[in-house]
JSON list of C-alpha atoms in Angstrom, two decimals:
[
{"chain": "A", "resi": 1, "resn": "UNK", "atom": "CA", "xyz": [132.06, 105.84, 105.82]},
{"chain": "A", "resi": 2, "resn": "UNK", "atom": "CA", "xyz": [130.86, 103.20, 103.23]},
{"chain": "A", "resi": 3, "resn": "UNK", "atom": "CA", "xyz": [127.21, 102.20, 103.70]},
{"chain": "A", "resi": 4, "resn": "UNK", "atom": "CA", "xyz": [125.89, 99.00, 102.08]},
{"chain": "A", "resi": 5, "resn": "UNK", "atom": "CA", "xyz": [122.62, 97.97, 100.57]},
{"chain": "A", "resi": 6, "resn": "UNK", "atom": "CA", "xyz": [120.80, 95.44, 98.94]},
{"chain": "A", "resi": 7, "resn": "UNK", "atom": "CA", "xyz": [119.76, 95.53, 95.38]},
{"chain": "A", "resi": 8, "resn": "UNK", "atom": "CA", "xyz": [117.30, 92.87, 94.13]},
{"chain": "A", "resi": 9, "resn": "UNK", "atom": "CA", "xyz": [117.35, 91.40, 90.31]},
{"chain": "A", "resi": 10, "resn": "UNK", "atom": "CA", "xyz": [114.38, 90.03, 89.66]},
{"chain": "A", "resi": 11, "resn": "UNK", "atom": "CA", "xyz": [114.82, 87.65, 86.74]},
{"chain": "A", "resi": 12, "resn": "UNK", "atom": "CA", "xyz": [112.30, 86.79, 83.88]},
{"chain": "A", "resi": 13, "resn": "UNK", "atom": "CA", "xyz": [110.50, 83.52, 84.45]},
{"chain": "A", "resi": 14, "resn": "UNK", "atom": "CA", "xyz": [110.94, 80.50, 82.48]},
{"chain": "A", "resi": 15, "resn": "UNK", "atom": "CA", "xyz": [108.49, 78.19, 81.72]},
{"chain": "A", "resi": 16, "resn": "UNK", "atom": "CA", "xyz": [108.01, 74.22, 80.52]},
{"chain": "A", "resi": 17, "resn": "UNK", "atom": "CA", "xyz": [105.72, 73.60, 77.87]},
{"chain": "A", "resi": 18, "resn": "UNK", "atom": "CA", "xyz": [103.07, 70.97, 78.99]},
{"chain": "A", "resi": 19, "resn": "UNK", "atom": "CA", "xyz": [100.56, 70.94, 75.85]},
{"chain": "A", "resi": 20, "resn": "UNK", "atom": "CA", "xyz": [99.81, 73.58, 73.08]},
{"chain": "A", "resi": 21, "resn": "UNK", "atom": "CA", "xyz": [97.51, 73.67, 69.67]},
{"chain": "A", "resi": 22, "resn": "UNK", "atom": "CA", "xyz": [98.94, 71.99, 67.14]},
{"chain": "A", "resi": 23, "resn": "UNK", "atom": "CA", "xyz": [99.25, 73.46, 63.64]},
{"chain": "A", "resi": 24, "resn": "UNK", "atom": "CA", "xyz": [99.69, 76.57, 64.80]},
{"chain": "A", "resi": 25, "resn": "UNK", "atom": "CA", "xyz": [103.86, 77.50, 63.66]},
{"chain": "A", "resi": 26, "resn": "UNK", "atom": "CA", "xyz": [103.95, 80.76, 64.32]},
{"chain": "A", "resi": 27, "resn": "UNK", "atom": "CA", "xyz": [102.40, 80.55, 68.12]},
{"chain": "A", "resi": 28, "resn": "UNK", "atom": "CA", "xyz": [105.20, 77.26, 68.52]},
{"chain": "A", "resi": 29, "resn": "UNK", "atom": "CA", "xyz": [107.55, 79.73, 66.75]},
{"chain": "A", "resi": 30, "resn": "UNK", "atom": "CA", "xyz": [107.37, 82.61, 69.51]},
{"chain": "A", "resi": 31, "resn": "UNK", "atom": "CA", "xyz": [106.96, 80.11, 72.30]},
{"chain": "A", "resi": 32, "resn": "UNK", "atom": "CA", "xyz": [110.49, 78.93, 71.32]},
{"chain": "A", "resi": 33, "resn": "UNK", "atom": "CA", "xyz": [111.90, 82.08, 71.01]},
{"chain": "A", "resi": 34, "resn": "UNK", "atom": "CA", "xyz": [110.67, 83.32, 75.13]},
{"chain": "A", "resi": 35, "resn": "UNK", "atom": "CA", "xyz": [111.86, 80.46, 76.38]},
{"chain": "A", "resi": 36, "resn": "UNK", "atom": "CA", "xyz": [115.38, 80.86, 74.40]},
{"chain": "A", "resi": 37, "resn": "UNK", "atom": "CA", "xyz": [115.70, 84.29, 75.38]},
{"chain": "A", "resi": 38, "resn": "UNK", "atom": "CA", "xyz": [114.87, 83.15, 79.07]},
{"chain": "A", "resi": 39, "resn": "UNK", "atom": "CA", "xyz": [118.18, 80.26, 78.60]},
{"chain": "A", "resi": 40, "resn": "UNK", "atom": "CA", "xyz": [120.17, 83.41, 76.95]},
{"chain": "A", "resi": 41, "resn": "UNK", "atom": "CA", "xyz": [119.71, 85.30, 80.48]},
{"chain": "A", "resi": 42, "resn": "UNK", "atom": "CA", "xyz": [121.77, 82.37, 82.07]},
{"chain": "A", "resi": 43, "resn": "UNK", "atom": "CA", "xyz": [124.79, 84.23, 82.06]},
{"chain": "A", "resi": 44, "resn": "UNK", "atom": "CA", "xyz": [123.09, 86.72, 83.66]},
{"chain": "A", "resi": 45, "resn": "UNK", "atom": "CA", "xyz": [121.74, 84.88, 87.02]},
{"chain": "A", "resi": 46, "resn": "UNK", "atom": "CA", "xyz": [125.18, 83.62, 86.64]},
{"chain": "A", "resi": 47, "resn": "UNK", "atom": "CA", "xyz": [126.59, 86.32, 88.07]},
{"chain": "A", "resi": 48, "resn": "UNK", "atom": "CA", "xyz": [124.47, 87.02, 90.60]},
{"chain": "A", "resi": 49, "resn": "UNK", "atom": "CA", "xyz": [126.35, 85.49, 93.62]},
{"chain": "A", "resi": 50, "resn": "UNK", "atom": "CA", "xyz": [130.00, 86.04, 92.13]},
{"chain": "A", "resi": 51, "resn": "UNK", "atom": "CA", "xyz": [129.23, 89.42, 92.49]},
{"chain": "A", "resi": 52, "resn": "UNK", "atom": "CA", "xyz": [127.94, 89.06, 96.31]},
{"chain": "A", "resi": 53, "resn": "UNK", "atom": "CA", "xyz": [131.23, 87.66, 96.59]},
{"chain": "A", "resi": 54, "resn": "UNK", "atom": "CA", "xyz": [133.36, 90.03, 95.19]},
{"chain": "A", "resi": 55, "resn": "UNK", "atom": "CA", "xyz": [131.29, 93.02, 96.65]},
{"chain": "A", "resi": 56, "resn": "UNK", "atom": "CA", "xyz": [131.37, 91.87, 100.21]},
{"chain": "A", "resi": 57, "resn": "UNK", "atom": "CA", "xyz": [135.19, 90.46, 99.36]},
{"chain": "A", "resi": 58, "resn": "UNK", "atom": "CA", "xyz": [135.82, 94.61, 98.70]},
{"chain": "A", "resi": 59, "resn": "UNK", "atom": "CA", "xyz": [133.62, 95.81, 101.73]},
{"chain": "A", "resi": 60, "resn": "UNK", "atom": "CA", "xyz": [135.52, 93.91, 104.45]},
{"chain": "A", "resi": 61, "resn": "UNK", "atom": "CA", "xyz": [138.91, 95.67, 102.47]},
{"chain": "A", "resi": 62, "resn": "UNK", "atom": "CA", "xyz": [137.83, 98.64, 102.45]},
{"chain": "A", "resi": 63, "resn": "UNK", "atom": "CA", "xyz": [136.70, 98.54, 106.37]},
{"chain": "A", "resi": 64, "resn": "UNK", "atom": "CA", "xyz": [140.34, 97.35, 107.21]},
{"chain": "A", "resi": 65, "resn": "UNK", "atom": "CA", "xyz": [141.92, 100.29, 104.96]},
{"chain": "A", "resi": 66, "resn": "UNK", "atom": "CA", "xyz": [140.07, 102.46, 106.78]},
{"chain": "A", "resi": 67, "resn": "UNK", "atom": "CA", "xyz": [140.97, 101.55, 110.19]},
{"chain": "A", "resi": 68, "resn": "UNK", "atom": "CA", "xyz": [144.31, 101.70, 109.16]},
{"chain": "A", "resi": 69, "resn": "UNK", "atom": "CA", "xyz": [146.54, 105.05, 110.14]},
{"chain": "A", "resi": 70, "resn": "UNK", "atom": "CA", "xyz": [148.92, 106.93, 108.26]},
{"chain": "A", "resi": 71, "resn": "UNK", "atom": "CA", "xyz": [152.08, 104.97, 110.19]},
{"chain": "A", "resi": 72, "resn": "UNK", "atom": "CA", "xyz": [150.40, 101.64, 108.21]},
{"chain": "A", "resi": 73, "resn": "UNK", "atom": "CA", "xyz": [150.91, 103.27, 105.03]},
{"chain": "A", "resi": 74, "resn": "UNK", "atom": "CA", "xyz": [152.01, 100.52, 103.35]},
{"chain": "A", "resi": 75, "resn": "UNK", "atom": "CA", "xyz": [149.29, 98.44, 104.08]},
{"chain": "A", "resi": 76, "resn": "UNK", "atom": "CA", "xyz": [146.86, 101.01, 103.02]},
{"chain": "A", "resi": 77, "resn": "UNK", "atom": "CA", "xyz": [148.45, 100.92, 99.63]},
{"chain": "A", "resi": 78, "resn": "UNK", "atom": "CA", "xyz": [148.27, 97.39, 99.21]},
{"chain": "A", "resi": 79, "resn": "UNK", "atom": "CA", "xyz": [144.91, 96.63, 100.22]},
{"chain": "A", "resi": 80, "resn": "UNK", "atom": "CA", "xyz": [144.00, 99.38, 98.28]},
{"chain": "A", "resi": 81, "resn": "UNK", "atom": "CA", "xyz": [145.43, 97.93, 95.15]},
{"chain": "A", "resi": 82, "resn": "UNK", "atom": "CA", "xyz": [143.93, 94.54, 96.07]},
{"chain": "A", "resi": 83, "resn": "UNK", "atom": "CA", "xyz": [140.07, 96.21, 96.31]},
{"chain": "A", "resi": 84, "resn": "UNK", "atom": "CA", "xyz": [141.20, 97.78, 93.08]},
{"chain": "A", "resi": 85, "resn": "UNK", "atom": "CA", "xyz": [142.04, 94.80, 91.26]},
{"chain": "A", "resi": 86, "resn": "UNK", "atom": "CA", "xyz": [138.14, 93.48, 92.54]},
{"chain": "A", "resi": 87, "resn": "UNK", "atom": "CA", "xyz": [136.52, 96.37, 91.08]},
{"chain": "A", "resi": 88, "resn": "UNK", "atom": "CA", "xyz": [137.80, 95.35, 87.74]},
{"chain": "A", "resi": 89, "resn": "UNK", "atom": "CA", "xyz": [136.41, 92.12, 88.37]},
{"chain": "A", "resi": 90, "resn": "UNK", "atom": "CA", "xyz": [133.18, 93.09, 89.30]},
{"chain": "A", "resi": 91, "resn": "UNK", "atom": "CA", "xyz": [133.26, 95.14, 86.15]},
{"chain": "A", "resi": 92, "resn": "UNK", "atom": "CA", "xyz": [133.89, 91.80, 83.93]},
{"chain": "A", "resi": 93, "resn": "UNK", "atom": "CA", "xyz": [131.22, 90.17, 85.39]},
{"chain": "A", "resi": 94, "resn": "UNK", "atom": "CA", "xyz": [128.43, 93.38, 84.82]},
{"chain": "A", "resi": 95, "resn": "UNK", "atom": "CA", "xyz": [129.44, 93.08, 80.96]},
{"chain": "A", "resi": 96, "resn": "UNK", "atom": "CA", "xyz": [129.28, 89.20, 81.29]},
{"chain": "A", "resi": 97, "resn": "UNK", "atom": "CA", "xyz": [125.43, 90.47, 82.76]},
{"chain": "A", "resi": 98, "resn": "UNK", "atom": "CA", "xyz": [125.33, 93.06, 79.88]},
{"chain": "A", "resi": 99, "resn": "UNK", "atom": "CA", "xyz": [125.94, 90.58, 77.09]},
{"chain": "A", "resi": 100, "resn": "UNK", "atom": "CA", "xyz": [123.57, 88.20, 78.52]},
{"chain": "A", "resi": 101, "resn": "UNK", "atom": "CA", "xyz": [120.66, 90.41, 78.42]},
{"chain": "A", "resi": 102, "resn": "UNK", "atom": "CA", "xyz": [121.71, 92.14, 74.66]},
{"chain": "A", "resi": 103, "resn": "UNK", "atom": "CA", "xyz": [121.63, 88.65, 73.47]},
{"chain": "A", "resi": 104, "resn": "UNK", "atom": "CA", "xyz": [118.47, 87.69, 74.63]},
{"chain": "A", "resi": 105, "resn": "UNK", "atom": "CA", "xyz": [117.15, 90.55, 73.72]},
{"chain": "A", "resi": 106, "resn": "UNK", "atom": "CA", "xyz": [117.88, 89.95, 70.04]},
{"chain": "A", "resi": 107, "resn": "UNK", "atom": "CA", "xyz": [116.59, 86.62, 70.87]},
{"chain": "A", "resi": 108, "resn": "UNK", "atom": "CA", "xyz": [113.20, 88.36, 72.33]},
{"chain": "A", "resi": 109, "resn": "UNK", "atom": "CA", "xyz": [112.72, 90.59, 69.13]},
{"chain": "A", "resi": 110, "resn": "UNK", "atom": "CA", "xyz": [112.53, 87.87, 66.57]},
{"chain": "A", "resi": 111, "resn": "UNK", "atom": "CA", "xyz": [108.46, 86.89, 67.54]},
{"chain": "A", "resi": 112, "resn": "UNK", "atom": "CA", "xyz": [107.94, 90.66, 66.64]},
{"chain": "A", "resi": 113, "resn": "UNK", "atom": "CA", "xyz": [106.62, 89.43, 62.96]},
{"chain": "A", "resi": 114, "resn": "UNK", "atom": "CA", "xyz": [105.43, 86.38, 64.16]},
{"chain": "A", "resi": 115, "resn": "UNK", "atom": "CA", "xyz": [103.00, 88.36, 65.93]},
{"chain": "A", "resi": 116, "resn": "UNK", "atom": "CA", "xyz": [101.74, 89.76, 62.62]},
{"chain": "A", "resi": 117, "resn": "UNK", "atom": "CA", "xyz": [101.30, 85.58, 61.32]},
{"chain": "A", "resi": 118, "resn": "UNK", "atom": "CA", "xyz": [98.50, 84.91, 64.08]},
{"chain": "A", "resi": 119, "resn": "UNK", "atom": "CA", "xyz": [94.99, 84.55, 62.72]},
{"chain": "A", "resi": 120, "resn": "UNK", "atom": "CA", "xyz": [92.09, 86.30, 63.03]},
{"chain": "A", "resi": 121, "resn": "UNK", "atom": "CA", "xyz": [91.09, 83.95, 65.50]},
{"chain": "A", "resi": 122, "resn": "UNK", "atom": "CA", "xyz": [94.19, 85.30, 68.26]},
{"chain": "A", "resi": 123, "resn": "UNK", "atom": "CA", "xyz": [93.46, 88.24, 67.51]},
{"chain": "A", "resi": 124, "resn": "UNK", "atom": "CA", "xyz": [93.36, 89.25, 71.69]},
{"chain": "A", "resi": 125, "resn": "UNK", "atom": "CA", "xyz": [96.48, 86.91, 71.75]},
{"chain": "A", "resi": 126, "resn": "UNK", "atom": "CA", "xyz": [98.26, 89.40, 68.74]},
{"chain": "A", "resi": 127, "resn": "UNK", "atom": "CA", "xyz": [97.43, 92.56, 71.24]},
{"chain": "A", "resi": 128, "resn": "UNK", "atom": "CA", "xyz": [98.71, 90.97, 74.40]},
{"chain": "A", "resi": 129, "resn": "UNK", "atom": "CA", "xyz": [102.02, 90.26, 72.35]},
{"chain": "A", "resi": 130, "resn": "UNK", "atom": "CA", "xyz": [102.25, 93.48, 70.67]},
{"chain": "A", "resi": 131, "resn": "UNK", "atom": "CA", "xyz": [102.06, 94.79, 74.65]},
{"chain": "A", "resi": 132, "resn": "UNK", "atom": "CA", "xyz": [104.66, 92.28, 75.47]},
{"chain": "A", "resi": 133, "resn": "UNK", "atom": "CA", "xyz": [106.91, 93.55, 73.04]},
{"chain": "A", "resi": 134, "resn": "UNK", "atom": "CA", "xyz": [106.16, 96.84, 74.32]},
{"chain": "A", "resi": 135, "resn": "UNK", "atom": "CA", "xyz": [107.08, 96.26, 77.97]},
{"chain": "A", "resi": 136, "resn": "UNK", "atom": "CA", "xyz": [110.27, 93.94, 76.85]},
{"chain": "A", "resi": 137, "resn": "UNK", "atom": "CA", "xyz": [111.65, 97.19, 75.34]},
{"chain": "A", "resi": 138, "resn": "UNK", "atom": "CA", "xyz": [110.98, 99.44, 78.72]},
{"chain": "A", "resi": 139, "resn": "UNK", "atom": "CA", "xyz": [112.89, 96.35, 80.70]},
{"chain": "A", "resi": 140, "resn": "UNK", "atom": "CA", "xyz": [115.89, 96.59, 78.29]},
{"chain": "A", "resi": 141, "resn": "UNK", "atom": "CA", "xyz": [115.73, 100.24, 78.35]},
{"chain": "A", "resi": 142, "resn": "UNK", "atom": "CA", "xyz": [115.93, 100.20, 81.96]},
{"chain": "A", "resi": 143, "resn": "UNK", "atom": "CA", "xyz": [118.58, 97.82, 82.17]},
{"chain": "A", "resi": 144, "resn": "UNK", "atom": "CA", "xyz": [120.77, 100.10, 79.86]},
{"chain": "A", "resi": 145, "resn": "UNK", "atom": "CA", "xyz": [120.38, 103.02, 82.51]},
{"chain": "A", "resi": 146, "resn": "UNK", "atom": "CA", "xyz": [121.22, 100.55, 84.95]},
{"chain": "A", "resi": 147, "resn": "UNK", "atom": "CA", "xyz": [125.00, 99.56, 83.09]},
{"chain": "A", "resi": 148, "resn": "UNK", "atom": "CA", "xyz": [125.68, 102.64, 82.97]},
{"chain": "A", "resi": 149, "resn": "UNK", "atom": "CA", "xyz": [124.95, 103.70, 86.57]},
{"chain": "A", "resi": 150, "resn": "UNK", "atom": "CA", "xyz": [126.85, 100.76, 87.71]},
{"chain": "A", "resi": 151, "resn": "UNK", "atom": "CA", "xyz": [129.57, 101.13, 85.60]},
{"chain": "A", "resi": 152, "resn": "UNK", "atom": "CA", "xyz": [130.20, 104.49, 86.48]},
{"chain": "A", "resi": 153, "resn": "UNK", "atom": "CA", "xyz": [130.03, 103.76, 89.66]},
{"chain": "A", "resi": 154, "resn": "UNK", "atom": "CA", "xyz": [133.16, 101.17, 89.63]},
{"chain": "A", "resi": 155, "resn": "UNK", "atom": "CA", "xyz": [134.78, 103.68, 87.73]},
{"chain": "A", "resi": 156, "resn": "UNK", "atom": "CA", "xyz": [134.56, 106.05, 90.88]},
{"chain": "A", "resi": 157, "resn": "UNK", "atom": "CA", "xyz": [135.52, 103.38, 93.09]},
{"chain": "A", "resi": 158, "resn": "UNK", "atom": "CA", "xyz": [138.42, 102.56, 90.81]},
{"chain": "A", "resi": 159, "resn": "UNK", "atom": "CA", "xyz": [139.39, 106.23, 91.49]},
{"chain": "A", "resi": 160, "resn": "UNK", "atom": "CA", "xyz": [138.94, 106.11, 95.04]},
{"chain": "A", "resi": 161, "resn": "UNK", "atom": "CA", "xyz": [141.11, 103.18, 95.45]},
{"chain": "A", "resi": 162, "resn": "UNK", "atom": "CA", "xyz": [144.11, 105.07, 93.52]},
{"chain": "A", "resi": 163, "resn": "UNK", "atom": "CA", "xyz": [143.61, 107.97, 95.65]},
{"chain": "A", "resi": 164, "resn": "UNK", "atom": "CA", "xyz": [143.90, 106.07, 99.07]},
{"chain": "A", "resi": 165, "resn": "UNK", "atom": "CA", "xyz": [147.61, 104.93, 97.91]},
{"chain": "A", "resi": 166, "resn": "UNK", "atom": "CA", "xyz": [148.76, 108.69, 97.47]},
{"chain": "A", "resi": 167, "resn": "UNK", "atom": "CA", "xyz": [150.28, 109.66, 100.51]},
{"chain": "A", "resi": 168, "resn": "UNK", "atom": "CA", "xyz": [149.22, 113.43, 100.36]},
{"chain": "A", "resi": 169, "resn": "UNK", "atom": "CA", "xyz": [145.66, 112.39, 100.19]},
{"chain": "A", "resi": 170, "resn": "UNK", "atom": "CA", "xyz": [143.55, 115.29, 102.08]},
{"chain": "A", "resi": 171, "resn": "UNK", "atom": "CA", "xyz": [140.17, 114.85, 103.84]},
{"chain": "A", "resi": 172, "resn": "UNK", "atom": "CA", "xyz": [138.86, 117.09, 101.85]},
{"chain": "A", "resi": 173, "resn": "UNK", "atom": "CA", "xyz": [139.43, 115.17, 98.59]},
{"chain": "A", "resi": 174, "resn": "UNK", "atom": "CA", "xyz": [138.35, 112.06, 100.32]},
{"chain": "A", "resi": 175, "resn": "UNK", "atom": "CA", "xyz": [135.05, 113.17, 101.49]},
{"chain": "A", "resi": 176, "resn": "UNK", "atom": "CA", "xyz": [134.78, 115.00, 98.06]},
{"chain": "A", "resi": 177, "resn": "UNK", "atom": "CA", "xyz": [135.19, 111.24, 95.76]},
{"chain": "A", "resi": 178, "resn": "UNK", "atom": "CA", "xyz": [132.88, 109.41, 98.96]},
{"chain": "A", "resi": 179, "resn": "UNK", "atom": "CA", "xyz": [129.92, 111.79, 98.32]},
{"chain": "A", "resi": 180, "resn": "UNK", "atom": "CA", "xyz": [130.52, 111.44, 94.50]},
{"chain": "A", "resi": 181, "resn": "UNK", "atom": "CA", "xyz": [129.86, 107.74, 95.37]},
{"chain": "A", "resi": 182, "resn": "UNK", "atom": "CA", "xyz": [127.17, 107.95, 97.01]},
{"chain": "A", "resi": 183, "resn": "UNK", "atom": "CA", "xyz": [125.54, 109.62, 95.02]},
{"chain": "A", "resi": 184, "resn": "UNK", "atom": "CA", "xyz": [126.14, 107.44, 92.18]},
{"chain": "A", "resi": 185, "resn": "UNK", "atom": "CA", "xyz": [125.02, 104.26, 94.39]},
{"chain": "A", "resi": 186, "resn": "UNK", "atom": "CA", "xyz": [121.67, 106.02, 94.35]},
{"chain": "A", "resi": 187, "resn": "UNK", "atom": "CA", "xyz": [121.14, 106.42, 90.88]},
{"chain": "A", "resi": 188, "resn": "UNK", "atom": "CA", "xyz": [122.32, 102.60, 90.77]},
{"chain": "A", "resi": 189, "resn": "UNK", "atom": "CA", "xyz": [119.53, 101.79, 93.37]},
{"chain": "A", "resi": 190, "resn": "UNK", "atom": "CA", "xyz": [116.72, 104.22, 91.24]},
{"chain": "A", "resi": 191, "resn": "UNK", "atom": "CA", "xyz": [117.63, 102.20, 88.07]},
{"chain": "A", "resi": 192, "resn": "UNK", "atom": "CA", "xyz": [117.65, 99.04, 89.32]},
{"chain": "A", "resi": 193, "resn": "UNK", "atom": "CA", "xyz": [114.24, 99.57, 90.79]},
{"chain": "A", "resi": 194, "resn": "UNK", "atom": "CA", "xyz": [112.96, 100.22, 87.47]},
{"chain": "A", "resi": 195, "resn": "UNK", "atom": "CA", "xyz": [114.23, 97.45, 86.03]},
{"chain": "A", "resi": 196, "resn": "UNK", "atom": "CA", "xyz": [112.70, 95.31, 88.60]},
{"chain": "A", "resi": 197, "resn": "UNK", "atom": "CA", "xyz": [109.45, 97.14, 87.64]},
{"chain": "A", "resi": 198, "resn": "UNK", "atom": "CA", "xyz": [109.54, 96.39, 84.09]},
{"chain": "A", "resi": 199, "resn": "UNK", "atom": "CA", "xyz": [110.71, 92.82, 84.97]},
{"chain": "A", "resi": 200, "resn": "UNK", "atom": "CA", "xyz": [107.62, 92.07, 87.14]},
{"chain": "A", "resi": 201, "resn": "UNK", "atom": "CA", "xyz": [105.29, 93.20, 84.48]},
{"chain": "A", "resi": 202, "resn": "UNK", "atom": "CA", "xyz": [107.21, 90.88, 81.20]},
{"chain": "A", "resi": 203, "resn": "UNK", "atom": "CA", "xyz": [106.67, 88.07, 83.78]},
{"chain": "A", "resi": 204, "resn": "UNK", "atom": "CA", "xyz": [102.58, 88.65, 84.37]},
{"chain": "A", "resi": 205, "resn": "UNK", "atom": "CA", "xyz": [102.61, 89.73, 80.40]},
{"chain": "A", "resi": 206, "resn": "UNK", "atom": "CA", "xyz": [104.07, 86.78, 79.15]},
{"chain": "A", "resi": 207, "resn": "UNK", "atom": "CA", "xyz": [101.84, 84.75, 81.41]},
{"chain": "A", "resi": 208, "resn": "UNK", "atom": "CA", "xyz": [98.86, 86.01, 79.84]},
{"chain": "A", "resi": 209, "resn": "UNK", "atom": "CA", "xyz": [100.33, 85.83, 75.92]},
{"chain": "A", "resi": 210, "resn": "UNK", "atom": "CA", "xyz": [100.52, 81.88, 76.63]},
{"chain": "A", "resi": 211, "resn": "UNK", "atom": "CA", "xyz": [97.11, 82.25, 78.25]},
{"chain": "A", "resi": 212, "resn": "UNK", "atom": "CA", "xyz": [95.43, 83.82, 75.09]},
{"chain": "A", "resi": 213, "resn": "UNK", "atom": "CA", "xyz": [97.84, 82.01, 72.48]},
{"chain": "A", "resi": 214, "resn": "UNK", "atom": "CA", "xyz": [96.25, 78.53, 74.60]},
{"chain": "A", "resi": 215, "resn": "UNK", "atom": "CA", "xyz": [99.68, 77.46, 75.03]},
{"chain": "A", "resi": 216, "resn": "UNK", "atom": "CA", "xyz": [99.27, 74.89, 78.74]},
{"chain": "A", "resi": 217, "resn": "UNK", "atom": "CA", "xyz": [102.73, 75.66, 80.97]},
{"chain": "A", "resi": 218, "resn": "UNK", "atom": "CA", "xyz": [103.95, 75.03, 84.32]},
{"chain": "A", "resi": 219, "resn": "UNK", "atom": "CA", "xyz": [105.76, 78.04, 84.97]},
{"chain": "A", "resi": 220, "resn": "UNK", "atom": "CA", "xyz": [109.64, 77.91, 86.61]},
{"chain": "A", "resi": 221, "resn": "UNK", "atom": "CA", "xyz": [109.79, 80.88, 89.15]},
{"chain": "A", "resi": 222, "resn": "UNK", "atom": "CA", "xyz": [113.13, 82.13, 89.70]},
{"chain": "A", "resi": 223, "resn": "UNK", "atom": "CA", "xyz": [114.27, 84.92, 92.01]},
{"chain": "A", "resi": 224, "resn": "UNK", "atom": "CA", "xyz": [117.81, 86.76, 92.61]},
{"chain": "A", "resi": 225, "resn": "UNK", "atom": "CA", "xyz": [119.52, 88.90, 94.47]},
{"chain": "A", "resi": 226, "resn": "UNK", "atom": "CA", "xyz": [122.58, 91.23, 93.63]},
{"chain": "A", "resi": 227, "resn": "UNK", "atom": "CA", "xyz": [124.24, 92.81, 96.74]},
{"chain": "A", "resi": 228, "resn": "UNK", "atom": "CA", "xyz": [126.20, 96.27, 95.82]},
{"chain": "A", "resi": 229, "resn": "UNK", "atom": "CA", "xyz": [127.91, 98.46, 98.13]},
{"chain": "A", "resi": 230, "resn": "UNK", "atom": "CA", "xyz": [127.77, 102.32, 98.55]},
{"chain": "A", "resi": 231, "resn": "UNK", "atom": "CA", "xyz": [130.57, 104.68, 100.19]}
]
């Protein structure tokens, strides 16, 4: 039987710029880059709820298929090809998710030798960054593990989806592919827990880069939630 559960992607925050030193390039140089990398993650929150969609779209399927019998064959094999075709779609929008977060990212590493332009002066601020940059890399890291789970997980449901329209399907093999799933679902659920981690600590990093870099913000906090599904 499929079991459902929640995942939760937490999302960097952005922030509005209220006042900052002036003279300073490189510090207005980085600021500029955060905050583009934060707009290059649109895509990204984007998905969010077109995936909720789509997910619980392919849940209430895959509960009818199920309490379907043999004698509604036909049925079986079309709403099986219908929850197959929204796996694919759920896969379009994770590399919609996946480009996204590459291309901020690349955004992200540009203040890596603006850090090395701050004065002796922000010297505590140059630390702070060089930790940011640190923990940015562990939450892109993460998020990598976490394609891949997913992915492979829609590849499994793909496959389960196939199997349900072949007549001479066994129990056996269908408990066999289920357990495969769930097992996959958990790795999804592992890695997206560590990307959360690594999310919550960019967001109190970056708070206290502006802090030492003197840069004045009101901060734009933003929180989302990604519903997957688990067999």
């Amino acid at each position: 039987m499929r079991r459902r559960f929640m995942l939760y992607a937490l999302l960097i925050i952005g922030t509005f710029l209220l006042s900052a030193c002036t003279g300073q390039s490189a510090q207005e140089k980085i600021y500029d880059h955060l905050e583009k990398a934060v707009t290059l993650e649109d895509a990204f929150r984007e998905q969010q709820q077109p995936l909720v969609d789509l997910e619980n779209k392919e849940q209430k399927l895959y509960n009818e298929i199920i309490d379907l019998s043999m004698d509604e064959f036909d049925q079986i094999k079309e709403k099986s090809k219908e929850a197959a075709s929204i796996v694919e779609e759920r896969r379009e929008k994770l590399k919609l998710e996946k480009d996204s977060i590459d291309s901020a990212k690349e955004e992200f590493d540009k203040i890596k030798p603006l850090l090395d332009d701050l004065d002796e002066e922000q010297a505590e601020a140059k630390e702070v960054g060089n930790e940011l940059v640190e923990v940015m890399q562990k939450r892109y890291d993460a998020y990598q593990n976490l394609y891949k789970a997913y992915d492979e997980a829609l590849t499994l449901d793909a496959e389960l989806y196939e199997m349900l329209q072949k007549e001479d399907l066994t129990e056996e093999q269908l408990q066999k592919q289920v357990e495969s799933i769930n097992k996959k679902y958990k790795e999804v659920t592992k890695a997206n827990e560590e990307f959360n981690k690594y999310t919550e600590q960019y967001n109190k990093k970056k708070k206290e880069f502006y802090e030492a870099l003197g840069i004045e913000v009101t901060y734009n906090e933003e929180e989302s939630s990604n519903t997957s599904e688990e067999n």
